């Protein structure tokens, strides 16, 4: 294991990790280093390979090339050591339906070999943290989808793992529950190392210390949210909403600003420098009735669009 | 004893969906009653309560085998199972945790069948403890087969394989027709499998044989049990590492 450098600094590392399914390369030579105590987000569209990376790091799926390490333990050579320090909340809600919430947590504690007292203490704490105390004695199958989701995440936390994998933790939560989940995850910052996947740019933006944008199995950008946005800071973005906007008008606009594209009910223009007047005048001369205009800051959405030429959620 | 937590979960999951347990316990009783009535009418020795008890108990275990196989095969596809595979549990722990609840149900079933047979005129000449031991061994053996089937097959495949084994146990175990009447290849196959050995052994002990008399039969059962569990654990380990 000579190539696992700096065991002390990184909680999660991957070295050209690759996974093929037949002809499809789901994960293509990914190199990551997640520092201890960091919240790190994998952001990418459906099928980007996020879940596949997590499965490999949790010893559920063998890499077909490269490898990874958790706290310096190689995932292929020391799976048992890896398994004893990780916790995962899978993308799919993972609970036992005929058991109540408390019993579900006790199951996980038991499997990690925790003592009776420890189990009781931790389970109660986590139920409280996830606002499930009132439903502790209700069968998991009778909880709402969002509560089941919270229970599933509670089960990842209850064993107090050093490294936590959260695969789309807020999937299926209402906006309020999503906010409160964000708070809980943010509360773990510095205490646990968290690798979290999401399609939600706001989520990555709000929680992650660093973000890796992943598409078709490859990391296409990596950095803090600010760094990523800086990549396109030299671009201005203007959105014009307008009635009777013709294709000809947009074509004409493209002659001035090649990066103009039609969006619903209007047009979006990106350029190093945008002349508000010039655009408005041009559209007027084409007989377009402008309803609103907006010049906006680049978002992670825009970063993704610029890097891949497509929307993160199509 | 990390598997104990999972075993307890599996037992709760099973008994909280009680229909299959009721079916599992009730079916052998109905069979016993049916054949006992048939025996009364025909005056046939094969169908006395003493002859029927081993057949019905072990036939009942074959349903337990089928249910355990289907449960394991189904759970293997679940997100919870995936999550448990990321814990320090090993494949042997999974097999133990999925077998234990069914062994408990088997013990309950044996007790109920003994009670029913007693009502129908069971005669015990040999040692009842040895009969009980034979039953338990056979329960563990068939549940081991269930673990093997549940480890390699999908839920649908496990369903079909389970049904096939149920038929094999009924015919090749000599439950309702002595294997020597069937004869030939079927008799040879029957005695190359553990079911007929266990049923013969239990019938013989009920009729006065000692543990020594049936030790060869029991070795067949123990041998198969070991093979099934090892195959189950190995196949589960292999199937869960994609
Ligand atoms: N077991 C499998 N067999 C074959 N192909 C697979 C398997 N698992 C994943 N894939 C493929 O690998 C690619 C990446 O899938 P993955 O689940 O990692 O994506 P993801 O980024 O998690 O997507 P989502 O956001 O939809 O969850 C997809 O094209 C998927 O179809
Ligand atoms: Mg996924």
Coordinates of C-alpha atoms and ligand atoms in Angstrom, one line a residue:
Chain A
X1 CA 0.0 0.0 0.0
X2 CA 2.9 2.3 -0.7
X3 CA 0.8 4.7 -2.6
X4 CA -1.6 5.6 0.1
X5 CA 0.0 9.0 1.0
X6 CA -0.6 11.1 4.0
X7 CA -2.6 8.6 5.9
X8 CA -3.2 11.2 8.6
X9 CA -4.8 14.0 6.6
X10 CA -7.3 12.2 4.4
X11 CA -10.3 10.3 5.6
X12 CA -11.3 9.2 2.1
X13 CA -9.1 8.8 -0.9
X14 CA -9.5 7.3 -4.3
X15 CA -6.8 6.4 -6.7
X16 CA -7.9 6.3 -10.3
X17 CA -10.9 4.3 -9.1
X18 CA -12.9 2.9 -12.0
X19 CA -15.9 0.7 -12.4
X20 CA -17.2 -0.8 -15.7
X21 CA -20.5 -2.6 -16.2
X22 CA -19.9 -4.4 -19.5
X23 CA -19.2 -1.7 -22.0
X24 CA -20.4 1.1 -19.8
X25 CA -17.8 2.9 -17.7
X26 CA -19.9 4.2 -14.8
X27 CA -16.9 5.6 -12.9
X28 CA -13.8 6.6 -14.9
X29 CA -10.5 7.0 -13.2
X30 CA -11.7 9.2 -10.3
X31 CA -9.1 10.7 -7.9
X32 CA -10.4 12.2 -4.7
X33 CA -9.0 13.2 -1.4
X34 CA -11.5 14.1 1.3
X35 CA -9.9 15.6 4.4
X36 CA -10.8 14.6 7.9
X37 CA -13.8 16.5 9.3
X38 CA -14.7 17.8 5.8
X39 CA -18.1 17.7 4.2
X40 CA -17.5 16.9 0.6
X41 CA -20.2 16.8 -2.0
X42 CA -20.4 14.8 -5.3
X43 CA -22.7 16.8 -7.5
X44 CA -23.9 15.4 -10.8
X45 CA -26.9 14.5 -12.9
X46 CA -28.7 11.1 -13.0
X47 CA -26.3 8.3 -14.0
X48 CA -23.2 10.3 -13.3
X49 CA -21.7 7.6 -11.2
X50 CA -22.2 9.0 -7.7
X51 CA -23.8 6.0 -6.2
X52 CA -21.3 3.7 -7.8
X53 CA -18.4 5.6 -6.2
X54 CA -20.1 5.3 -2.8
X55 CA -20.8 1.6 -3.2
X56 CA -17.2 0.9 -4.0
X57 CA -16.0 2.9 -1.0
X58 CA -18.4 1.0 1.2
X59 CA -17.1 -2.4 -0.1
X60 CA -20.4 -3.2 -1.8
X61 CA -18.9 -3.2 -5.3
X62 CA -15.5 -4.1 -6.5
X63 CA -13.6 -1.5 -8.5
X64 CA -12.6 -2.8 -11.9
X65 CA -9.6 -0.5 -11.8
X66 CA -7.8 1.6 -9.3
X67 CA -8.7 1.5 -5.6
X68 CA -9.7 3.6 -2.6
X69 CA -9.0 4.0 1.1
X70 CA -10.9 5.0 4.2
X71 CA -8.7 6.3 7.0
X72 CA -5.8 4.7 5.2
X73 CA -7.4 1.2 5.0
X74 CA -7.5 -0.1 1.5
X75 CA -11.1 -0.9 0.6
X76 CA -10.2 -4.1 -1.2
X77 CA -7.5 -5.4 1.2
X78 CA -9.0 -4.4 4.5
X79 CA -12.8 -4.4 4.0
X80 CA -13.5 -5.4 7.6
X81 CA -11.5 -2.5 9.0
X82 CA -13.3 -0.1 6.6
X83 CA -16.7 -1.5 7.5
X84 CA -16.2 -1.0 11.2
X85 CA -15.6 2.8 10.8
X86 CA -18.1 3.8 8.1
X87 CA -21.9 4.5 8.1
X88 CA -24.0 4.8 5.1
X89 CA -27.5 6.1 4.3
X90 CA -28.2 4.5 0.9
X91 CA -30.0 6.3 -1.9
X92 CA -33.0 4.0 -1.3
X93 CA -34.5 4.2 2.2
X94 CA -33.1 1.2 4.1
X95 CA -35.3 0.3 7.1
X96 CA -37.1 -2.8 8.4
X97 CA -40.8 -2.2 7.9
X98 CA -42.2 -4.5 10.6
X99 CA -39.9 -3.1 13.3
X100 CA -40.6 0.2 15.1
X101 CA -38.2 3.1 14.8
X102 CA -36.4 2.3 18.1
X103 CA -36.0 -1.4 17.1
X104 CA -34.6 -0.3 13.8
X105 CA -31.9 1.7 15.5
X106 CA -31.2 -1.1 18.0
X107 CA -30.7 -3.5 15.1
X108 CA -27.9 -1.3 13.8
X109 CA -26.3 -0.8 17.3
X110 CA -26.4 -4.6 17.8
X111 CA -24.8 -5.3 14.5
X112 CA -21.9 -2.9 15.4
X113 CA -21.5 -4.7 18.8
X114 CA -22.6 -1.8 21.0
X115 CA -23.5 -2.5 24.6
X116 CA -27.0 -2.3 25.9
X117 CA -26.6 1.0 27.7
X118 CA -24.8 2.5 24.8
X119 CA -27.5 1.3 22.5
X120 CA -30.2 2.8 24.6
X121 CA -28.5 6.1 25.0
X122 CA -27.5 6.6 21.4
X123 CA -30.9 5.5 20.0
X124 CA -32.7 8.0 22.1
X125 CA -30.3 10.8 21.2
X126 CA -30.6 10.1 17.5
X127 CA -34.4 9.8 17.6
X128 CA -34.5 13.2 19.2
X129 CA -32.1 14.6 16.7
X130 CA -34.2 13.4 13.8
X131 CA -37.4 14.5 15.5
X132 CA -38.7 10.9 15.6
X133 CA -39.1 10.5 19.4
X134 CA -42.9 10.7 19.2
X135 CA -42.9 7.9 16.7
X136 CA -40.3 5.7 18.4
X137 CA -42.8 2.9 19.0
X138 CA -44.6 3.1 15.6
X139 CA -43.8 0.5 13.0
X140 CA -41.5 1.9 10.4
X141 CA -43.9 0.7 7.7
X142 CA -46.6 3.0 9.1
X143 CA -44.4 6.2 9.0
X144 CA -44.7 8.7 6.1
X145 CA -42.1 8.6 3.4
X146 CA -40.2 11.5 4.8
X147 CA -40.1 10.1 8.3
X148 CA -38.9 6.8 6.9
X149 CA -36.1 8.7 5.1
X150 CA -35.2 10.4 8.4
X151 CA -35.1 7.0 10.1
X152 CA -32.9 5.6 7.4
X153 CA -30.4 8.5 8.0
X154 CA -30.7 8.0 11.8
X155 CA -29.6 4.4 11.2
X156 CA -26.5 5.7 9.5
X157 CA -25.7 8.0 12.4
X158 CA -26.5 5.8 15.4
X159 CA -23.3 3.8 15.3
X160 CA -21.3 7.1 15.5
X161 CA -19.2 6.3 12.4
X162 CA -16.0 8.2 11.7
X163 CA -16.8 8.5 8.0
X164 CA -20.4 9.0 6.8
X165 CA -21.7 8.4 3.3
X166 CA -25.0 10.1 2.6
X167 CA -26.4 9.2 -0.8
X168 CA -29.0 11.9 -1.6
X169 CA -30.0 12.5 2.0
X170 CA -32.8 14.9 1.3
X171 CA -34.5 12.8 -1.4
X172 CA -38.3 12.9 -0.7
X173 CA -38.2 15.4 2.1
X174 CA -40.4 18.5 2.2
X175 CA -38.7 21.9 2.1
X176 CA -39.0 22.3 5.8
X177 CA -37.6 18.8 6.6
X178 CA -34.9 19.4 4.0
X179 CA -33.8 22.6 5.8
X180 CA -33.7 20.9 9.2
X181 CA -31.8 18.0 7.7
X182 CA -29.3 20.5 6.3
X183 CA -28.9 22.0 9.8
X184 CA -28.3 18.5 11.3
X185 CA -25.7 17.6 8.6
X186 CA -24.1 21.0 9.1
X187 CA -24.0 20.4 12.8
X188 CA -21.7 17.4 12.1
X189 CA -19.1 19.6 10.4
X190 CA -15.7 19.1 11.8
X191 CA -16.8 16.0 13.9
X192 CA -17.3 13.6 11.1
X193 CA -16.0 13.2 7.6
X194 CA -19.0 13.2 5.3
X195 CA -19.3 12.3 1.6
X196 CA -22.6 13.4 0.3
X197 CA -24.2 13.1 -3.1
X198 CA -26.9 15.4 -4.4
X199 CA -28.5 16.8 -7.5
X200 CA -29.4 19.9 -5.6
X201 CA -27.0 22.7 -6.2
X202 CA -28.4 24.6 -3.3
X203 CA -27.7 21.6 -1.1
X204 CA -24.1 21.3 -2.1
X205 CA -23.7 25.1 -1.9
X206 CA -25.2 25.2 1.6
X207 CA -23.4 22.2 3.1
X208 CA -20.2 21.3 1.4
X209 CA -16.7 22.5 2.2
X210 CA -15.7 21.3 -1.2
X211 CA -17.7 20.1 -4.2
X212 CA -16.7 17.7 -7.0
X213 CA -18.9 18.1 -10.1
X214 CA -19.1 14.7 -11.8
X215 CA -20.5 13.8 -15.2
X216 CA -20.4 10.5 -17.1
X217 CA -18.1 9.0 -14.5
X218 CA -15.5 11.7 -14.5
X219 CA -14.7 14.6 -12.2
X220 CA -15.0 17.7 -14.3
X221 CA -14.4 20.3 -11.7
X222 CA -13.4 20.4 -8.0
X223 CA -13.2 23.1 -5.5
X224 CA -15.1 25.2 -3.0
X225 CA -18.4 26.6 -4.1
X226 CA -16.7 30.0 -4.6
X227 CA -13.9 28.6 -6.6
X228 CA -16.2 26.9 -8.9
X229 CA -18.3 30.0 -9.4
X230 CA -15.1 32.0 -10.0
X231 CA -14.4 29.8 -13.0
X232 CA -17.2 31.6 -14.8
X233 CA -17.0 34.9 -13.1
X234 CA -15.7 36.5 -16.2
X235 CA -19.1 35.7 -17.7
X236 CA -22.1 37.8 -17.3
X237 CA -25.5 36.4 -17.6
X238 CA -28.6 38.2 -18.7
X239 CA -32.1 36.7 -18.9
X240 CA -34.7 38.5 -20.9
X241 CA -38.3 37.4 -20.6
X242 CA -40.4 38.5 -23.6
X243 CA -43.5 38.0 -25.6
X244 CA -43.5 37.2 -29.3
X245 CA -39.8 36.4 -29.4
X246 CA -39.1 35.0 -32.8
X247 CA -36.4 32.5 -33.8
X248 CA -35.1 35.1 -36.2
X249 CA -34.7 37.6 -33.3
X250 CA -32.7 35.0 -31.4
X251 CA -30.6 34.1 -34.4
X252 CA -29.9 37.8 -34.9
X253 CA -28.9 38.1 -31.2
X254 CA -26.5 35.2 -31.7
X255 CA -24.6 37.2 -34.3
X256 CA -23.7 39.6 -31.5
X257 CA -23.6 37.2 -28.6
X258 CA -22.8 33.7 -29.7
X259 CA -23.8 32.3 -26.3
X260 CA -27.5 33.2 -26.5
X261 CA -30.0 30.4 -26.0
X262 CA -33.7 30.2 -26.0
X263 CA -35.3 29.4 -22.6
X264 CA -38.9 29.1 -21.7
X265 CA -40.6 32.4 -22.4
X266 CA -37.4 34.2 -23.3
X267 CA -33.7 34.2 -24.0
X268 CA -30.5 33.8 -21.9
X269 CA -27.4 35.5 -22.9
X270 CA -23.9 34.9 -21.6
X271 CA -20.9 36.9 -22.5
X272 CA -17.8 38.5 -21.1
X273 CA -19.4 41.8 -21.2
X274 CA -23.1 42.4 -21.8
X275 CA -24.5 45.7 -23.0
X276 CA -27.9 46.0 -21.6
X277 CA -28.9 48.8 -23.9
X278 CA -27.7 47.0 -27.0
X279 CA -29.7 44.0 -26.3
X280 CA -32.9 45.9 -25.4
X281 CA -32.6 48.1 -28.4
X282 CA -32.0 45.2 -30.7
X283 CA -35.0 43.2 -29.4
X284 CA -37.2 46.3 -29.7
X285 CA -36.2 46.7 -33.3
X286 CA -37.3 43.1 -33.9
X287 CA -40.7 44.0 -32.5
X288 CA -40.2 42.0 -29.3
X289 CA -42.2 43.0 -26.2
X290 CA -39.8 42.7 -23.2
X291 CA -41.5 41.7 -20.0
X292 CA -38.5 41.6 -17.7
X293 CA -34.8 41.5 -17.7
X294 CA -32.4 40.1 -15.1
X295 CA -28.6 40.2 -14.8
X296 CA -27.5 37.5 -12.4
X297 CA -24.6 36.1 -10.6
X298 CA -23.3 32.8 -11.8
X299 CA -24.6 29.8 -9.8
X300 CA -23.3 26.2 -9.6
X301 CA -26.0 25.5 -12.2
X302 CA -24.2 27.8 -14.6
X303 CA -20.9 26.1 -13.8
X304 CA -22.3 22.8 -14.7
X305 CA -23.9 24.1 -17.8
X306 CA -20.7 25.7 -18.9
X307 CA -18.6 22.6 -18.3
X308 CA -20.9 20.1 -19.8
X309 CA -23.2 22.1 -22.1
X310 CA -26.2 20.6 -20.4
X311 CA -28.5 21.3 -17.5
X312 CA -27.9 19.3 -14.3
X313 CA -31.5 18.3 -14.2
X314 CA -32.8 17.9 -17.7
Chain B
X1 CA -22.7 -12.3 18.8
X2 CA -23.4 -9.5 16.3
X3 CA -25.6 -11.7 14.3
X4 CA -28.1 -12.0 17.3
X5 CA -29.4 -8.5 16.6
X6 CA -30.2 -9.4 13.0
X7 CA -31.6 -12.8 14.0
X8 CA -33.9 -11.0 16.4
X9 CA -35.0 -8.6 13.7
X10 CA -35.7 -11.5 11.3
X11 CA -37.8 -13.3 14.0
X12 CA -39.8 -10.1 14.6
X13 CA -40.3 -9.6 10.9
X14 CA -41.5 -13.2 10.5
X15 CA -43.9 -13.4 13.5
X16 CA -45.3 -9.9 12.9
X17 CA -46.5 -11.2 9.5
X18 CA -48.2 -14.2 11.1
X19 CA -50.0 -15.7 8.2
X20 CA -47.1 -17.7 6.9
X21 CA -46.3 -19.0 10.4
X22 CA -50.0 -20.0 10.9
X23 CA -49.9 -21.8 7.6
X24 CA -46.6 -23.4 8.4
X25 CA -47.9 -24.8 11.7
X26 CA -51.4 -25.6 10.5
X27 CA -50.5 -27.5 7.4
X28 CA -48.8 -30.5 9.0
X29 CA -51.7 -30.8 11.4
X30 CA -54.2 -31.0 8.6
X31 CA -52.1 -33.5 6.8
X32 CA -51.8 -35.7 9.9
X33 CA -55.6 -35.6 10.4
X34 CA -56.3 -36.4 6.8
X35 CA -54.0 -39.4 6.6
X36 CA -55.1 -40.6 10.0
X37 CA -58.7 -40.6 8.8
X38 CA -57.6 -42.4 5.6
X39 CA -55.7 -45.0 7.7
X40 CA -58.8 -45.6 9.9
X41 CA -61.0 -46.3 6.8
X42 CA -58.4 -48.4 5.0
X43 CA -57.1 -50.2 8.1
X44 CA -53.6 -49.3 6.7
X45 CA -50.6 -49.4 9.1
X46 CA -48.7 -46.8 7.1
X47 CA -51.1 -44.1 8.2
X48 CA -51.2 -44.6 12.0
X49 CA -50.3 -41.6 14.1
X50 CA -47.0 -43.2 15.0
X51 CA -46.0 -43.7 11.3
X52 CA -47.4 -40.3 10.3
X53 CA -45.7 -38.1 12.9
X54 CA -42.2 -38.2 11.4
X55 CA -43.5 -37.9 7.8
X56 CA -45.7 -34.9 8.6
X57 CA -43.1 -33.1 10.8
X58 CA -40.4 -33.4 8.2
X59 CA -42.7 -32.6 5.3
X60 CA -43.7 -29.5 7.3
X61 CA -40.0 -28.5 7.6
X62 CA -39.8 -28.6 3.8
X63 CA -42.3 -25.7 3.8
X64 CA -40.1 -23.9 6.4
X65 CA -37.2 -24.5 4.0
X66 CA -39.1 -22.9 1.2
X67 CA -40.2 -19.9 3.3
X68 CA -36.7 -19.3 4.6
X69 CA -35.2 -19.5 1.1
X70 CA -37.7 -17.1 -0.3
X71 CA -37.2 -14.6 2.6
X72 CA -33.5 -14.6 2.2
X73 CA -33.7 -14.3 -1.6
X74 CA -36.1 -11.4 -1.2
X75 CA -34.2 -9.6 1.5
X76 CA -31.0 -9.9 -0.4
X77 CA -32.5 -7.4 -2.9
X78 CA -33.5 -4.9 -0.2
X79 CA -31.8 -1.6 0.6
X80 CA -31.6 -2.7 4.3
X81 CA -29.6 -5.8 3.3
X82 CA -27.2 -3.7 1.3
X83 CA -26.8 -1.4 4.3
X84 CA -26.1 -4.4 6.5
X85 CA -23.5 -5.6 4.0
X86 CA -21.5 -2.4 4.8
X87 CA -21.3 -3.4 8.5
X88 CA -18.8 -5.8 10.0
X89 CA -21.2 -8.8 9.6
X90 CA -19.7 -11.7 7.6
X91 CA -21.7 -14.0 5.4
X92 CA -21.7 -16.7 8.1
X93 CA -23.4 -14.2 10.4
X94 CA -26.1 -13.5 7.8
X95 CA -26.7 -17.3 7.4
X96 CA -26.9 -17.8 11.1
X97 CA -29.2 -14.8 11.5
X98 CA -31.6 -16.0 8.8
X99 CA -31.6 -19.6 10.1
X100 CA -32.2 -19.1 13.8
X101 CA -35.8 -17.8 13.7
X102 CA -36.9 -20.7 11.6
X103 CA -35.2 -23.2 14.0
X104 CA -37.3 -21.7 16.7
X105 CA -40.5 -22.0 14.6
X106 CA -39.5 -25.6 13.9
X107 CA -39.3 -26.4 17.6
X108 CA -42.7 -24.9 18.1
X109 CA -44.0 -27.0 15.2
X110 CA -42.5 -30.2 16.6
X111 CA -44.3 -29.6 19.9
X112 CA -47.6 -29.0 18.2
X113 CA -47.3 -32.1 16.0
X114 CA -46.4 -34.3 19.0
X115 CA -49.5 -33.0 20.8
X116 CA -51.7 -33.7 17.8
X117 CA -50.2 -37.2 17.3
X118 CA -50.8 -37.9 21.0
X119 CA -54.5 -37.1 20.5
X120 CA -54.6 -39.5 17.5
X121 CA -53.0 -42.4 19.4
X122 CA -49.3 -42.0 19.1
X123 CA -47.3 -44.9 20.6
X124 CA -43.8 -44.2 21.8
X125 CA -41.7 -47.3 22.5
X126 CA -38.2 -45.8 22.1
X127 CA -36.8 -42.6 23.6
X128 CA -38.8 -39.5 22.8
X129 CA -35.7 -37.3 23.4
X130 CA -34.0 -39.1 20.5
X131 CA -37.0 -38.6 18.2
X132 CA -36.9 -34.9 19.1
X133 CA -33.2 -34.7 18.4
X134 CA -33.8 -36.3 15.0
X135 CA -36.5 -33.8 14.2
X136 CA -34.3 -30.8 15.2
X137 CA -31.4 -32.1 13.2
X138 CA -33.6 -32.5 10.1
X139 CA -35.1 -29.0 10.7
X140 CA -31.7 -27.5 10.8
X141 CA -30.7 -29.5 7.7
X142 CA -33.7 -28.3 5.6
X143 CA -33.3 -24.7 6.8
X144 CA -29.6 -25.0 5.7
X145 CA -30.9 -26.1 2.3
X146 CA -33.2 -23.0 2.4
X147 CA -30.1 -20.8 3.1
X148 CA -28.3 -22.3 0.2
X149 CA -31.2 -21.8 -2.2
X150 CA -31.9 -18.3 -0.9
X151 CA -28.3 -17.4 -1.3
X152 CA -27.9 -18.3 -5.0
X153 CA -31.4 -17.7 -6.4
X154 CA -33.6 -14.7 -7.0
X155 CA -37.0 -14.7 -5.1
X156 CA -38.8 -16.2 -8.1
X157 CA -36.2 -18.9 -8.7
X158 CA -36.2 -19.7 -4.9
X159 CA -39.9 -20.1 -5.1
X160 CA -39.7 -22.7 -7.8
X161 CA -36.7 -24.5 -6.3
X162 CA -38.5 -24.6 -2.9
X163 CA -41.6 -26.2 -4.5
X164 CA -39.4 -28.8 -6.2
X165 CA -37.7 -29.7 -2.9
X166 CA -41.1 -30.0 -1.2
X167 CA -42.2 -32.6 -3.8
X168 CA -38.8 -34.4 -3.5
X169 CA -39.2 -34.6 0.3
X170 CA -42.8 -36.0 -0.1
X171 CA -41.8 -38.7 -2.7
X172 CA -38.1 -39.4 -2.1
X173 CA -38.5 -39.1 1.7
X174 CA -41.0 -42.0 1.7
X175 CA -43.5 -39.8 3.6
X176 CA -46.6 -41.6 2.5
X177 CA -45.3 -44.5 0.4
X178 CA -42.4 -46.6 1.7
X179 CA -39.4 -46.2 -0.6
X180 CA -39.0 -50.0 -1.0
X181 CA -42.4 -50.1 -2.7
X182 CA -41.1 -47.5 -5.2
X183 CA -37.9 -49.4 -5.6
X184 CA -35.2 -49.1 -8.3
X185 CA -33.5 -45.8 -9.1
X186 CA -35.9 -43.8 -6.9
X187 CA -35.1 -45.9 -3.8
X188 CA -31.3 -45.4 -4.5
X189 CA -31.8 -41.6 -5.0
X190 CA -34.0 -41.5 -1.9
X191 CA -31.4 -43.0 0.3
X192 CA -28.6 -40.8 -1.2
X193 CA -30.6 -37.9 0.2
X194 CA -31.1 -37.2 3.9
X195 CA -34.9 -37.0 4.1
X196 CA -35.7 -40.8 4.0
X197 CA -32.9 -41.4 6.5
X198 CA -34.4 -39.0 9.0
X199 CA -38.0 -40.3 8.5
X200 CA -36.8 -43.9 8.8
X201 CA -34.7 -43.1 11.9
X202 CA -37.6 -41.4 13.7
X203 CA -40.1 -44.2 12.8
X204 CA -37.6 -46.8 14.1
X205 CA -36.9 -45.0 17.3
X206 CA -40.6 -44.5 17.9
X207 CA -40.9 -48.3 17.5
X208 CA -38.1 -49.0 19.9
X209 CA -34.7 -48.6 18.1
X210 CA -31.8 -47.0 20.0
X211 CA -29.6 -44.1 19.1
X212 CA -26.9 -46.6 18.1
X213 CA -29.3 -48.3 15.7
X214 CA -30.0 -45.1 13.8
X215 CA -26.6 -43.5 14.0
X216 CA -25.8 -44.1 10.3
X217 CA -29.0 -42.4 9.3
X218 CA -28.2 -39.5 11.5
X219 CA -24.7 -39.2 10.0
X220 CA -26.3 -38.7 6.6
X221 CA -28.4 -35.9 8.0
X222 CA -25.5 -34.2 9.8
X223 CA -23.3 -34.5 6.7
X224 CA -25.9 -32.9 4.4
X225 CA -26.5 -30.2 7.0
X226 CA -22.8 -29.2 7.1
X227 CA -22.7 -29.2 3.3
X228 CA -25.8 -27.0 3.0
X229 CA -24.6 -24.4 5.5
X230 CA -21.1 -24.2 4.0
X231 CA -22.5 -23.9 0.5
X232 CA -24.9 -21.2 1.8
X233 CA -22.2 -19.1 3.4
X234 CA -19.8 -19.4 0.5
X235 CA -22.5 -18.6 -2.1
X236 CA -23.8 -15.7 -0.1
X237 CA -20.3 -14.3 0.2
X238 CA -19.8 -14.8 -3.5
X239 CA -23.1 -13.3 -4.6
X240 CA -22.8 -10.2 -2.5
X241 CA -19.4 -9.2 -3.9
X242 CA -20.2 -7.9 -7.4
Ligands
LIG1 N1 -25.4 -3.0 -11.2 C1 -25.3 -2.3 -12.3 N2 -25.3 -2.9 -13.5 C2 -25.2 -2.2 -14.7 N3 -25.1 -0.9 -14.8 C3 -25.1 -0.2 -13.6 C4 -25.2 -0.8 -12.3 N4 -25.2 0.1 -11.4 C5 -25.1 1.3 -12.0 N5 -25.0 1.1 -13.3 C6 -24.9 2.2 -14.3 O1 -23.8 3.0 -14.0 C7 -24.1 4.4 -14.2 C8 -23.9 5.2 -13.0 O2 -24.9 4.9 -12.1 P1 -25.0 5.5 -10.6 O3 -26.1 4.8 -9.9 O4 -23.7 5.5 -10.0 O5 -25.4 7.0 -10.9 P2 -25.8 8.2 -9.9 O6 -24.9 9.3 -10.2 O7 -25.9 7.7 -8.5 O8 -27.3 8.6 -10.5 P3 -28.6 9.1 -9.7 O9 -28.4 10.5 -9.5 O10 -29.6 8.8 -10.7 O11 -28.7 8.3 -8.5 C9 -25.5 4.4 -14.8 O12 -25.5 4.5 -16.2 C10 -26.1 3.1 -14.4 O13 -27.1 2.6 -15.3
LIG2 MG1 -27.3 7.6 -7.2

